[in-house]
Amino acid sequence: QQPVQSPQAVILREGEDAVINCSSSKALYSVHWYRQKHGEAPVFLMILLKGGEQKGHDKISASFNEKKQQSSLYLTASQLSYSGTYFCGTGRGGSNYKLTFGKGTLLTVNP
Amino acid sequence: EPEVTQTPSHQVTQMGQEVILRCVPISNHLYFYWYRQILGQKVEFLVSFYNNEISEKSEIFDDQFSVERPDGSNFTLKIRSTKLEDSAMYFCASQTNLGPEKLFFGSGTQLSVL
């Protein structure tokens, strides 16, 4: 079951904040966040495990609400380099660890 | 940081032809994956591979697809008889351990089937 991301797209001015949400109808074991720039491979941002943790580095952070089966990615004081498509990937553990990715959120940061 | 390497970066082929996409995962990684991304769409899981065998595959990964690790370093994806709808960016990924760990993605092979 593919996670649902919202919004589909967001346009910011440099310095503004954004929140990207990822929700699943199934119980989650973990949530991965990746950023992909046009024509490039997805680049890992962070993993959150069940337990309601919150992580962050620099001005990008994320939370994982296991009960609500959702995660949110927070980008504060956005920079031009934050532009790209953000994907959440959900994992359900088990003997294999494949990620199911959402459709992505296109973030555009303008000067 | 160590990298996953994929070759070629672009591959153009005629419908019905066989293609082999190559990947060199990070040397101490044990779990290998192929994902694909049709232009403008999400990244989709194709197959996972561990201990020289497929551990899981998606419904996309039908009999036309196969994977192998012929020499302990390369990890290949073969499409026997390509179809137009196989046109996509194919990403190889690898992982140290099974579980909630970072996937290292290669830069991808853009496959165009004409």
PDB file of N, CA and C in Angstrom, chain A:
ATOM      1  N   GLN A   1       0.851  -1.191   0.000  1.00  0.00           N
ATOM      2  CA  GLN A   1       0.000   0.000   0.000  1.00  0.00           C
ATOM      3  C   GLN A   1       0.883   1.236   0.000  1.00  0.00           C
ATOM      4  N   GLN A   2       0.714   2.053  -1.010  1.00  0.00           N
ATOM      5  CA  GLN A   2       1.578   3.222  -1.187  1.00  0.00           C
ATOM      6  C   GLN A   2       1.204   4.313  -0.187  1.00  0.00           C
ATOM      7  N   PRO A   3       2.186   4.941   0.460  1.00  0.00           N
ATOM      8  CA  PRO A   3       1.868   6.061   1.351  1.00  0.00           C
ATOM      9  C   PRO A   3       1.378   7.259   0.548  1.00  0.00           C
ATOM     10  N   VAL A   4       0.603   8.095   1.193  1.00  0.00           N
ATOM     11  CA  VAL A   4       0.045   9.275   0.546  1.00  0.00           C
ATOM     12  C   VAL A   4       0.788  10.509   1.044  1.00  0.00           C
ATOM     13  N   GLN A   5       1.324  11.264   0.098  1.00  0.00           N
ATOM     14  CA  GLN A   5       2.038  12.475   0.456  1.00  0.00           C
ATOM     15  C   GLN A   5       1.201  13.700   0.142  1.00  0.00           C
ATOM     16  N   SER A   6       1.370  14.710   0.986  1.00  0.00           N
ATOM     17  CA  SER A   6       0.726  15.996   0.717  1.00  0.00           C
ATOM     18  C   SER A   6       1.613  17.110   1.244  1.00  0.00           C
ATOM     19  N   PRO A   7       1.615  18.278   0.609  1.00  0.00           N
ATOM     20  CA  PRO A   7       0.944  18.535  -0.661  1.00  0.00           C
ATOM     21  C   PRO A   7       1.697  17.884  -1.829  1.00  0.00           C
ATOM     22  N   GLN A   8       1.112  17.959  -3.008  1.00  0.00           N
ATOM     23  CA  GLN A   8       1.795  17.419  -4.186  1.00  0.00           C
ATOM     24  C   GLN A   8       2.923  18.340  -4.610  1.00  0.00           C
ATOM     25  N   ALA A   9       2.731  19.645  -4.399  1.00  0.00           N
ATOM     26  CA  ALA A   9       3.752  20.611  -4.788  1.00  0.00           C
ATOM     27  C   ALA A   9       3.654  21.824  -3.873  1.00  0.00           C
ATOM     28  N   VAL A  10       4.782  22.449  -3.674  1.00  0.00           N
ATOM     29  CA  VAL A  10       4.806  23.678  -2.875  1.00  0.00           C
ATOM     30  C   VAL A  10       5.894  24.597  -3.420  1.00  0.00           C
ATOM     31  N   ILE A  11       5.570  25.875  -3.442  1.00  0.00           N
ATOM     32  CA  ILE A  11       6.534  26.880  -3.908  1.00  0.00           C
ATOM     33  C   ILE A  11       6.815  27.819  -2.753  1.00  0.00           C
ATOM     34  N   LEU A  12       8.068  28.030  -2.478  1.00  0.00           N
ATOM     35  CA  LEU A  12       8.482  28.883  -1.366  1.00  0.00           C
ATOM     36  C   LEU A  12       9.417  29.969  -1.860  1.00  0.00           C
ATOM     37  N   ARG A  13       9.511  31.013  -1.068  1.00  0.00           N
ATOM     38  CA  ARG A  13      10.605  31.963  -1.231  1.00  0.00           C
ATOM     39  C   ARG A  13      11.686  31.552  -0.233  1.00  0.00           C
ATOM     40  N   GLU A  14      12.900  31.823  -0.610  1.00  0.00           N
ATOM     41  CA  GLU A  14      14.035  31.516   0.260  1.00  0.00           C
ATOM     42  C   GLU A  14      13.763  32.064   1.653  1.00  0.00           C
ATOM     43  N   GLY A  15      14.023  31.213   2.661  1.00  0.00           N
ATOM     44  CA  GLY A  15      13.805  31.639   4.047  1.00  0.00           C
ATOM     45  C   GLY A  15      12.473  31.227   4.635  1.00  0.00           C
ATOM     46  N   GLU A  16      11.536  30.800   3.773  1.00  0.00           N
ATOM     47  CA  GLU A  16      10.238  30.371   4.286  1.00  0.00           C
ATOM     48  C   GLU A  16      10.289  28.912   4.739  1.00  0.00           C
ATOM     49  N   ASP A  17       9.261  28.519   5.471  1.00  0.00           N
ATOM     50  CA  ASP A  17       9.184  27.166   6.009  1.00  0.00           C
ATOM     51  C   ASP A  17       8.166  26.333   5.227  1.00  0.00           C
ATOM     52  N   ALA A  18       8.335  25.016   5.305  1.00  0.00           N
ATOM     53  CA  ALA A  18       7.380  24.113   4.663  1.00  0.00           C
ATOM     54  C   ALA A  18       7.237  22.837   5.483  1.00  0.00           C
ATOM     55  N   VAL A  19       6.086  22.221   5.355  1.00  0.00           N
ATOM     56  CA  VAL A  19       5.831  20.924   5.982  1.00  0.00           C
ATOM     57  C   VAL A  19       5.302  19.979   4.914  1.00  0.00           C
ATOM     58  N   ILE A  20       5.898  18.807   4.852  1.00  0.00           N
ATOM     59  CA  ILE A  20       5.441  17.775   3.913  1.00  0.00           C
ATOM     60  C   ILE A  20       4.973  16.581   4.737  1.00  0.00           C
ATOM     61  N   ASN A  21       3.815  16.091   4.426  1.00  0.00           N
ATOM     62  CA  ASN A  21       3.219  15.003   5.190  1.00  0.00           C
ATOM     63  C   ASN A  21       3.202  13.697   4.416  1.00  0.00           C
ATOM     64  N   CYS A  22       3.256  12.619   5.159  1.00  0.00           N
ATOM     65  CA  CYS A  22       3.267  11.270   4.587  1.00  0.00           C
ATOM     66  C   CYS A  22       2.414  10.400   5.483  1.00  0.00           C
ATOM     67  N   SER A  23       1.385   9.792   4.936  1.00  0.00           N
ATOM     68  CA  SER A  23       0.523   8.971   5.773  1.00  0.00           C
ATOM     69  C   SER A  23       0.251   7.634   5.105  1.00  0.00           C
ATOM     70  N   SER A  24      -0.019   6.653   5.941  1.00  0.00           N
ATOM     71  CA  SER A  24      -0.232   5.299   5.455  1.00  0.00           C
ATOM     72  C   SER A  24      -1.477   4.707   6.086  1.00  0.00           C
ATOM     73  N   SER A  25      -2.135   3.834   5.351  1.00  0.00           N
ATOM     74  CA  SER A  25      -3.307   3.155   5.899  1.00  0.00           C
ATOM     75  C   SER A  25      -2.903   1.886   6.652  1.00  0.00           C
ATOM     76  N   LYS A  26      -1.620   1.517   6.519  1.00  0.00           N
ATOM     77  CA  LYS A  26      -1.133   0.313   7.187  1.00  0.00           C
ATOM     78  C   LYS A  26      -0.196   0.693   8.325  1.00  0.00           C
ATOM     79  N   ALA A  27      -0.045  -0.196   9.281  1.00  0.00           N
ATOM     80  CA  ALA A  27       0.893   0.041  10.379  1.00  0.00           C
ATOM     81  C   ALA A  27       2.310   0.136   9.825  1.00  0.00           C
ATOM     82  N   LEU A  28       3.052   1.060  10.354  1.00  0.00           N
ATOM     83  CA  LEU A  28       4.401   1.318   9.853  1.00  0.00           C
ATOM     84  C   LEU A  28       5.463   0.873  10.836  1.00  0.00           C
ATOM     85  N   TYR A  29       6.557   0.419  10.287  1.00  0.00           N
ATOM     86  CA  TYR A  29       7.726   0.076  11.095  1.00  0.00           C
ATOM     87  C   TYR A  29       8.729   1.216  11.055  1.00  0.00           C
ATOM     88  N   SER A  30       8.815   1.845   9.904  1.00  0.00           N
ATOM     89  CA  SER A  30       9.764   2.937   9.752  1.00  0.00           C
ATOM     90  C   SER A  30       9.350   3.817   8.586  1.00  0.00           C
ATOM     91  N   VAL A  31       9.894   5.018   8.585  1.00  0.00           N
ATOM     92  CA  VAL A  31       9.676   5.956   7.479  1.00  0.00           C
ATOM     93  C   VAL A  31      11.034   6.511   7.054  1.00  0.00           C
ATOM     94  N   HIS A  32      11.292   6.447   5.776  1.00  0.00           N
ATOM     95  CA  HIS A  32      12.498   7.052   5.202  1.00  0.00           C
ATOM     96  C   HIS A  32      12.091   8.313   4.455  1.00  0.00           C
ATOM     97  N   TRP A  33      12.969   9.305   4.479  1.00  0.00           N
ATOM     98  CA  TRP A  33      12.771  10.496   3.652  1.00  0.00           C
ATOM     99  C   TRP A  33      13.972  10.650   2.724  1.00  0.00           C
ATOM    100  N   TYR A  34      13.664  10.891   1.441  1.00  0.00           N
ATOM    101  CA  TYR A  34      14.691  11.093   0.429  1.00  0.00           C
ATOM    102  C   TYR A  34      14.355  12.356  -0.359  1.00  0.00           C
ATOM    103  N   ARG A  35      15.380  12.994  -0.864  1.00  0.00           N
ATOM    104  CA  ARG A  35      15.203  14.137  -1.761  1.00  0.00           C
ATOM    105  C   ARG A  35      15.837  13.777  -3.102  1.00  0.00           C
ATOM    106  N   GLN A  36      15.127  14.076  -4.149  1.00  0.00           N
ATOM    107  CA  GLN A  36      15.637  13.798  -5.489  1.00  0.00           C
ATOM    108  C   GLN A  36      15.619  15.069  -6.321  1.00  0.00           C
ATOM    109  N   LYS A  37      16.781  15.392  -6.870  1.00  0.00           N
ATOM    110  CA  LYS A  37      16.828  16.515  -7.799  1.00  0.00           C
ATOM    111  C   LYS A  37      16.647  15.950  -9.208  1.00  0.00           C
ATOM    112  N   HIS A  38      16.212  16.809 -10.094  1.00  0.00           N
ATOM    113  CA  HIS A  38      15.853  16.376 -11.437  1.00  0.00           C
ATOM    114  C   HIS A  38      16.989  15.620 -12.114  1.00  0.00           C
ATOM    115  N   GLY A  39      16.702  14.404 -12.549  1.00  0.00           N
ATOM    116  CA  GLY A  39      17.694  13.619 -13.275  1.00  0.00           C
ATOM    117  C   GLY A  39      18.744  12.960 -12.398  1.00  0.00           C
ATOM    118  N   GLU A  40      18.565  13.017 -11.108  1.00  0.00           N
ATOM    119  CA  GLU A  40      19.559  12.434 -10.206  1.00  0.00           C
ATOM    120  C   GLU A  40      18.929  11.333  -9.353  1.00  0.00           C
ATOM    121  N   ALA A  41      19.772  10.621  -8.638  1.00  0.00           N
ATOM    122  CA  ALA A  41      19.293   9.567  -7.755  1.00  0.00           C
ATOM    123  C   ALA A  41      18.705  10.177  -6.486  1.00  0.00           C
ATOM    124  N   PRO A  42      17.769   9.472  -5.861  1.00  0.00           N
ATOM    125  CA  PRO A  42      17.278   9.932  -4.548  1.00  0.00           C
ATOM    126  C   PRO A  42      18.425   9.960  -3.541  1.00  0.00           C
ATOM    127  N   VAL A  43      18.443  10.974  -2.722  1.00  0.00           N
ATOM    128  CA  VAL A  43      19.469  11.119  -1.699  1.00  0.00           C
ATOM    129  C   VAL A  43      18.820  11.006  -0.325  1.00  0.00           C
ATOM    130  N   PHE A  44      19.397  10.174   0.485  1.00  0.00           N
ATOM    131  CA  PHE A  44      18.864   9.898   1.808  1.00  0.00           C
ATOM    132  C   PHE A  44      18.890  11.142   2.693  1.00  0.00           C
ATOM    133  N   LEU A  45      17.793  11.394   3.399  1.00  0.00           N
ATOM    134  CA  LEU A  45      17.743  12.478   4.382  1.00  0.00           C
ATOM    135  C   LEU A  45      17.739  11.915   5.806  1.00  0.00           C
ATOM    136  N   MET A  46      16.773  11.066   6.101  1.00  0.00           N
ATOM    137  CA  MET A  46      16.714  10.480   7.434  1.00  0.00           C
ATOM    138  C   MET A  46      15.730   9.317   7.492  1.00  0.00           C
ATOM    139  N   ILE A  47      15.906   8.519   8.549  1.00  0.00           N
ATOM    140  CA  ILE A  47      14.992   7.409   8.834  1.00  0.00           C
ATOM    141  C   ILE A  47      14.386   7.649  10.200  1.00  0.00           C
ATOM    142  N   LEU A  48      13.122   7.370  10.335  1.00  0.00           N
ATOM    143  CA  LEU A  48      12.474   7.421  11.638  1.00  0.00           C
ATOM    144  C   LEU A  48      11.856   6.059  11.911  1.00  0.00           C
ATOM    145  N   LEU A  49      12.051   5.612  13.139  1.00  0.00           N
ATOM    146  CA  LEU A  49      11.518   4.314  13.529  1.00  0.00           C
ATOM    147  C   LEU A  49      10.282   4.486  14.394  1.00  0.00           C
ATOM    148  N   LYS A  50       9.487   3.454  14.459  1.00  0.00           N
ATOM    149  CA  LYS A  50       8.282   3.533  15.278  1.00  0.00           C
ATOM    150  C   LYS A  50       8.691   3.792  16.725  1.00  0.00           C
ATOM    151  N   GLY A  51       7.867   4.521  17.417  1.00  0.00           N
ATOM    152  CA  GLY A  51       8.206   4.950  18.765  1.00  0.00           C
ATOM    153  C   GLY A  51       8.010   6.441  18.914  1.00  0.00           C
ATOM    154  N   GLY A  52       7.539   7.060  17.813  1.00  0.00           N
ATOM    155  CA  GLY A  52       7.194   8.474  17.902  1.00  0.00           C
ATOM    156  C   GLY A  52       8.392   9.397  17.944  1.00  0.00           C
ATOM    157  N   GLU A  53       9.472   8.968  17.306  1.00  0.00           N
ATOM    158  CA  GLU A  53      10.658   9.798  17.439  1.00  0.00           C
ATOM    159  C   GLU A  53      10.637  10.996  16.495  1.00  0.00           C
ATOM    160  N   GLN A  54      11.510  11.891  16.782  1.00  0.00           N
ATOM    161  CA  GLN A  54      11.697  13.058  15.938  1.00  0.00           C
ATOM    162  C   GLN A  54      13.195  13.189  15.687  1.00  0.00           C
ATOM    163  N   LYS A  55      13.512  13.508  14.452  1.00  0.00           N
ATOM    164  CA  LYS A  55      14.924  13.634  14.111  1.00  0.00           C
ATOM    165  C   LYS A  55      15.146  14.917  13.359  1.00  0.00           C
ATOM    166  N   GLY A  56      16.376  15.301  13.268  1.00  0.00           N
ATOM    167  CA  GLY A  56      16.655  16.468  12.444  1.00  0.00           C
ATOM    168  C   GLY A  56      18.128  16.721  12.312  1.00  0.00           C
ATOM    169  N   HIS A  57      18.462  17.393  11.251  1.00  0.00           N
ATOM    170  CA  HIS A  57      19.812  17.904  11.129  1.00  0.00           C
ATOM    171  C   HIS A  57      19.739  19.190  10.332  1.00  0.00           C
ATOM    172  N   ASP A  58      20.547  20.130  10.755  1.00  0.00           N
ATOM    173  CA  ASP A  58      20.512  21.452  10.150  1.00  0.00           C
ATOM    174  C   ASP A  58      19.081  21.999  10.274  1.00  0.00           C
ATOM    175  N   LYS A  59      18.480  22.403   9.196  1.00  0.00           N
ATOM    176  CA  LYS A  59      17.148  22.992   9.285  1.00  0.00           C
ATOM    177  C   LYS A  59      16.078  22.055   8.741  1.00  0.00           C
ATOM    178  N   ILE A  60      16.402  20.778   8.609  1.00  0.00           N
ATOM    179  CA  ILE A  60      15.437  19.793   8.148  1.00  0.00           C
ATOM    180  C   ILE A  60      15.211  18.789   9.268  1.00  0.00           C
ATOM    181  N   SER A  61      13.980  18.614   9.647  1.00  0.00           N
ATOM    182  CA  SER A  61      13.663  17.673  10.711  1.00  0.00           C
ATOM    183  C   SER A  61      12.405  16.911  10.337  1.00  0.00           C
ATOM    184  N   ALA A  62      12.124  15.865  11.091  1.00  0.00           N
ATOM    185  CA  ALA A  62      10.946  15.062  10.795  1.00  0.00           C
ATOM    186  C   ALA A  62      10.424  14.427  12.063  1.00  0.00           C
ATOM    187  N   SER A  63       9.151  14.098  12.034  1.00  0.00           N
ATOM    188  CA  SER A  63       8.525  13.402  13.151  1.00  0.00           C
ATOM    189  C   SER A  63       7.805  12.181  12.616  1.00  0.00           C
ATOM    190  N   PHE A  64       7.567  11.225  13.498  1.00  0.00           N
ATOM    191  CA  PHE A  64       6.885   9.995  13.117  1.00  0.00           C
ATOM    192  C   PHE A  64       5.870   9.687  14.204  1.00  0.00           C
ATOM    193  N   ASN A  65       4.608   9.749  13.851  1.00  0.00           N
ATOM    194  CA  ASN A  65       3.547   9.422  14.785  1.00  0.00           C
ATOM    195  C   ASN A  65       3.021   8.038  14.427  1.00  0.00           C
ATOM    196  N   GLU A  66       3.468   7.084  15.203  1.00  0.00           N
ATOM    197  CA  GLU A  66       3.140   5.686  14.915  1.00  0.00           C
ATOM    198  C   GLU A  66       1.640   5.428  15.005  1.00  0.00           C
ATOM    199  N   LYS A  67       1.007   6.027  15.993  1.00  0.00           N
ATOM    200  CA  LYS A  67      -0.435   5.784  16.182  1.00  0.00           C
ATOM    201  C   LYS A  67      -1.231   6.303  14.995  1.00  0.00           C
ATOM    202  N   LYS A  68      -0.840   7.468  14.509  1.00  0.00           N
ATOM    203  CA  LYS A  68      -1.554   8.052  13.378  1.00  0.00           C
ATOM    204  C   LYS A  68      -1.031   7.513  12.051  1.00  0.00           C
ATOM    205  N   GLN A  69       0.029   6.717  12.118  1.00  0.00           N
ATOM    206  CA  GLN A  69       0.634   6.139  10.906  1.00  0.00           C
ATOM    207  C   GLN A  69       1.010   7.242   9.928  1.00  0.00           C
ATOM    208  N   GLN A  70       1.670   8.251  10.440  1.00  0.00           N
ATOM    209  CA  GLN A  70       2.075   9.327   9.556  1.00  0.00           C
ATOM    210  C   GLN A  70       3.396   9.946  10.009  1.00  0.00           C
ATOM    211  N   SER A  71       4.032  10.573   9.056  1.00  0.00           N
ATOM    212  CA  SER A  71       5.272  11.278   9.313  1.00  0.00           C
ATOM    213  C   SER A  71       5.199  12.643   8.645  1.00  0.00           C
ATOM    214  N   SER A  72       5.883  13.592   9.235  1.00  0.00           N
ATOM    215  CA  SER A  72       5.953  14.925   8.642  1.00  0.00           C
ATOM    216  C   SER A  72       7.401  15.366   8.552  1.00  0.00           C
ATOM    217  N   LEU A  73       7.733  15.996   7.443  1.00  0.00           N
ATOM    218  CA  LEU A  73       9.069  16.542   7.218  1.00  0.00           C
ATOM    219  C   LEU A  73       8.968  18.056   7.303  1.00  0.00           C
ATOM    220  N   TYR A  74       9.819  18.644   8.121  1.00  0.00           N
ATOM    221  CA  TYR A  74       9.791  20.083   8.349  1.00  0.00           C
ATOM    222  C   TYR A  74      11.050  20.712   7.764  1.00  0.00           C
ATOM    223  N   LEU A  75      10.856  21.676   6.894  1.00  0.00           N
ATOM    224  CA  LEU A  75      11.982  22.417   6.328  1.00  0.00           C
ATOM    225  C   LEU A  75      11.842  23.862   6.782  1.00  0.00           C
ATOM    226  N   THR A  76      12.812  24.318   7.538  1.00  0.00           N
ATOM    227  CA  THR A  76      12.739  25.682   8.061  1.00  0.00           C
ATOM    228  C   THR A  76      13.804  26.545   7.399  1.00  0.00           C
ATOM    229  N   ALA A  77      13.461  27.812   7.258  1.00  0.00           N
ATOM    230  CA  ALA A  77      14.374  28.786   6.641  1.00  0.00           C
ATOM    231  C   ALA A  77      14.960  28.210   5.362  1.00  0.00           C
ATOM    232  N   SER A  78      14.077  27.845   4.441  1.00  0.00           N
ATOM    233  CA  SER A  78      14.483  27.099   3.245  1.00  0.00           C
ATOM    234  C   SER A  78      15.564  27.822   2.443  1.00  0.00           C
ATOM    235  N   GLN A  79      16.403  26.994   1.836  1.00  0.00           N
ATOM    236  CA  GLN A  79      17.479  27.491   0.975  1.00  0.00           C
ATOM    237  C   GLN A  79      17.186  27.035  -0.450  1.00  0.00           C
ATOM    238  N   LEU A  80      17.825  27.689  -1.400  1.00  0.00           N
ATOM    239  CA  LEU A  80      17.633  27.317  -2.811  1.00  0.00           C
ATOM    240  C   LEU A  80      17.957  25.841  -3.032  1.00  0.00           C
ATOM    241  N   SER A  81      18.950  25.353  -2.286  1.00  0.00           N
ATOM    242  CA  SER A  81      19.394  23.961  -2.465  1.00  0.00           C
ATOM    243  C   SER A  81      18.352  22.952  -1.994  1.00  0.00           C
ATOM    244  N   TYR A  82      17.324  23.398  -1.301  1.00  0.00           N
ATOM    245  CA  TYR A  82      16.289  22.475  -0.844  1.00  0.00           C
ATOM    246  C   TYR A  82      15.330  22.079  -1.973  1.00  0.00           C
ATOM    247  N   SER A  83      15.400  22.770  -3.075  1.00  0.00           N
ATOM    248  CA  SER A  83      14.494  22.453  -4.180  1.00  0.00           C
ATOM    249  C   SER A  83      14.701  21.022  -4.650  1.00  0.00           C
ATOM    250  N   GLY A  84      13.606  20.364  -4.950  1.00  0.00           N
ATOM    251  CA  GLY A  84      13.658  18.991  -5.417  1.00  0.00           C
ATOM    252  C   GLY A  84      12.354  18.294  -5.097  1.00  0.00           C
ATOM    253  N   THR A  85      12.316  17.016  -5.392  1.00  0.00           N
ATOM    254  CA  THR A  85      11.132  16.229  -5.056  1.00  0.00           C
ATOM    255  C   THR A  85      11.439  15.401  -3.818  1.00  0.00           C
ATOM    256  N   TYR A  86      10.590  15.488  -2.850  1.00  0.00           N
ATOM    257  CA  TYR A  86      10.762  14.779  -1.587  1.00  0.00           C
ATOM    258  C   TYR A  86       9.858  13.558  -1.580  1.00  0.00           C
ATOM    259  N   PHE A  87      10.475  12.422  -1.322  1.00  0.00           N
ATOM    260  CA  PHE A  87       9.725  11.168  -1.246  1.00  0.00           C
ATOM    261  C   PHE A  87       9.794  10.605   0.159  1.00  0.00           C
ATOM    262  N   CYS A  88       8.672  10.127   0.638  1.00  0.00           N
ATOM    263  CA  CYS A  88       8.733   9.308   1.832  1.00  0.00           C
ATOM    264  C   CYS A  88       8.644   7.849   1.382  1.00  0.00           C
ATOM    265  N   GLY A  89       9.361   7.015   2.080  1.00  0.00           N
ATOM    266  CA  GLY A  89       9.330   5.586   1.813  1.00  0.00           C
ATOM    267  C   GLY A  89       8.982   4.878   3.108  1.00  0.00           C
ATOM    268  N   THR A  90       8.007   4.028   3.035  1.00  0.00           N
ATOM    269  CA  THR A  90       7.570   3.360   4.262  1.00  0.00           C
ATOM    270  C   THR A  90       8.013   1.907   4.252  1.00  0.00           C
ATOM    271  N   GLY A  91       8.446   1.455   5.417  1.00  0.00           N
ATOM    272  CA  GLY A  91       8.889   0.076   5.556  1.00  0.00           C
ATOM    273  C   GLY A  91       8.026  -0.635   6.571  1.00  0.00           C
ATOM    274  N   ARG A  92       7.810  -1.897   6.325  1.00  0.00           N
ATOM    275  CA  ARG A  92       6.965  -2.653   7.229  1.00  0.00           C
ATOM    276  C   ARG A  92       7.711  -3.783   7.894  1.00  0.00           C
ATOM    277  N   GLY A  93       9.031  -3.743   7.848  1.00  0.00           N
ATOM    278  CA  GLY A  93       9.801  -4.762   8.546  1.00  0.00           C
ATOM    279  C   GLY A  93       9.619  -6.116   7.913  1.00  0.00           C
ATOM    280  N   GLY A  94       9.649  -7.125   8.718  1.00  0.00           N
ATOM    281  CA  GLY A  94       9.516  -8.464   8.169  1.00  0.00           C
ATOM    282  C   GLY A  94      10.859  -8.980   7.709  1.00  0.00           C
ATOM    283  N   SER A  95      10.851 -10.021   6.948  1.00  0.00           N
ATOM    284  CA  SER A  95      12.101 -10.651   6.554  1.00  0.00           C
ATOM    285  C   SER A  95      12.775  -9.925   5.409  1.00  0.00           C
ATOM    286  N   ASN A  96      12.047  -9.143   4.708  1.00  0.00           N
ATOM    287  CA  ASN A  96      12.635  -8.356   3.630  1.00  0.00           C
ATOM    288  C   ASN A  96      12.365  -6.900   3.883  1.00  0.00           C
ATOM    289  N   TYR A  97      13.179  -6.093   3.357  1.00  0.00           N
ATOM    290  CA  TYR A  97      13.006  -4.704   3.673  1.00  0.00           C
ATOM    291  C   TYR A  97      12.889  -3.904   2.403  1.00  0.00           C
ATOM    292  N   LYS A  98      11.751  -3.951   1.776  1.00  0.00           N
ATOM    293  CA  LYS A  98      11.540  -3.112   0.619  1.00  0.00           C
ATOM    294  C   LYS A  98      10.802  -1.866   1.071  1.00  0.00           C
ATOM    295  N   LEU A  99      11.114  -0.781   0.439  1.00  0.00           N
ATOM    296  CA  LEU A  99      10.423   0.465   0.719  1.00  0.00           C
ATOM    297  C   LEU A  99       9.333   0.686  -0.313  1.00  0.00           C
ATOM    298  N   THR A 100       8.228   1.202   0.150  1.00  0.00           N
ATOM    299  CA  THR A 100       7.171   1.633  -0.748  1.00  0.00           C
ATOM    300  C   THR A 100       7.146   3.145  -0.693  1.00  0.00           C
ATOM    301  N   PHE A 101       7.376   3.772  -1.834  1.00  0.00           N
ATOM    302  CA  PHE A 101       7.495   5.214  -1.883  1.00  0.00           C
ATOM    303  C   PHE A 101       6.167   5.873  -2.227  1.00  0.00           C
ATOM    304  N   GLY A 102       5.978   7.080  -1.676  1.00  0.00           N
ATOM    305  CA  GLY A 102       4.854   7.903  -2.081  1.00  0.00           C
ATOM    306  C   GLY A 102       5.145   8.549  -3.430  1.00  0.00           C
ATOM    307  N   LYS A 103       4.167   9.300  -3.938  1.00  0.00           N
ATOM    308  CA  LYS A 103       4.311   9.903  -5.265  1.00  0.00           C
ATOM    309  C   LYS A 103       5.218  11.118  -5.266  1.00  0.00           C
ATOM    310  N   GLY A 104       5.590  11.598  -4.091  1.00  0.00           N
ATOM    311  CA  GLY A 104       6.525  12.702  -4.032  1.00  0.00           C
ATOM    312  C   GLY A 104       5.863  14.053  -3.887  1.00  0.00           C
ATOM    313  N   THR A 105       6.620  14.974  -3.323  1.00  0.00           N
ATOM    314  CA  THR A 105       6.192  16.373  -3.193  1.00  0.00           C
ATOM    315  C   THR A 105       7.263  17.227  -3.845  1.00  0.00           C
ATOM    316  N   LEU A 106       6.868  17.987  -4.859  1.00  0.00           N
ATOM    317  CA  LEU A 106       7.813  18.855  -5.567  1.00  0.00           C
ATOM    318  C   LEU A 106       7.929  20.168  -4.822  1.00  0.00           C
ATOM    319  N   LEU A 107       9.116  20.426  -4.305  1.00  0.00           N
ATOM    320  CA  LEU A 107       9.377  21.673  -3.582  1.00  0.00           C
ATOM    321  C   LEU A 107      10.242  22.576  -4.449  1.00  0.00           C
ATOM    322  N   THR A 108       9.773  23.786  -4.653  1.00  0.00           N
ATOM    323  CA  THR A 108      10.537  24.774  -5.409  1.00  0.00           C
ATOM    324  C   THR A 108      10.805  25.960  -4.504  1.00  0.00           C
ATOM    325  N   VAL A 109      12.074  26.268  -4.341  1.00  0.00           N
ATOM    326  CA  VAL A 109      12.454  27.432  -3.535  1.00  0.00           C
ATOM    327  C   VAL A 109      12.985  28.502  -4.486  1.00  0.00           C
ATOM    328  N   ASN A 110      12.345  29.623  -4.477  1.00  0.00           N
ATOM    329  CA  ASN A 110      12.751  30.743  -5.340  1.00  0.00           C
ATOM    330  C   ASN A 110      13.482  31.813  -4.541  1.00  0.00           C
ATOM    331  N   PRO A 111      14.368  32.546  -5.216  1.00  0.00           N
ATOM    332  CA  PRO A 111      15.105  33.611  -4.496  1.00  0.00           C
ATOM    333  C   PRO A 111      14.153  34.686  -3.981  1.00  0.00           C
TER     334      PRO A 111
END
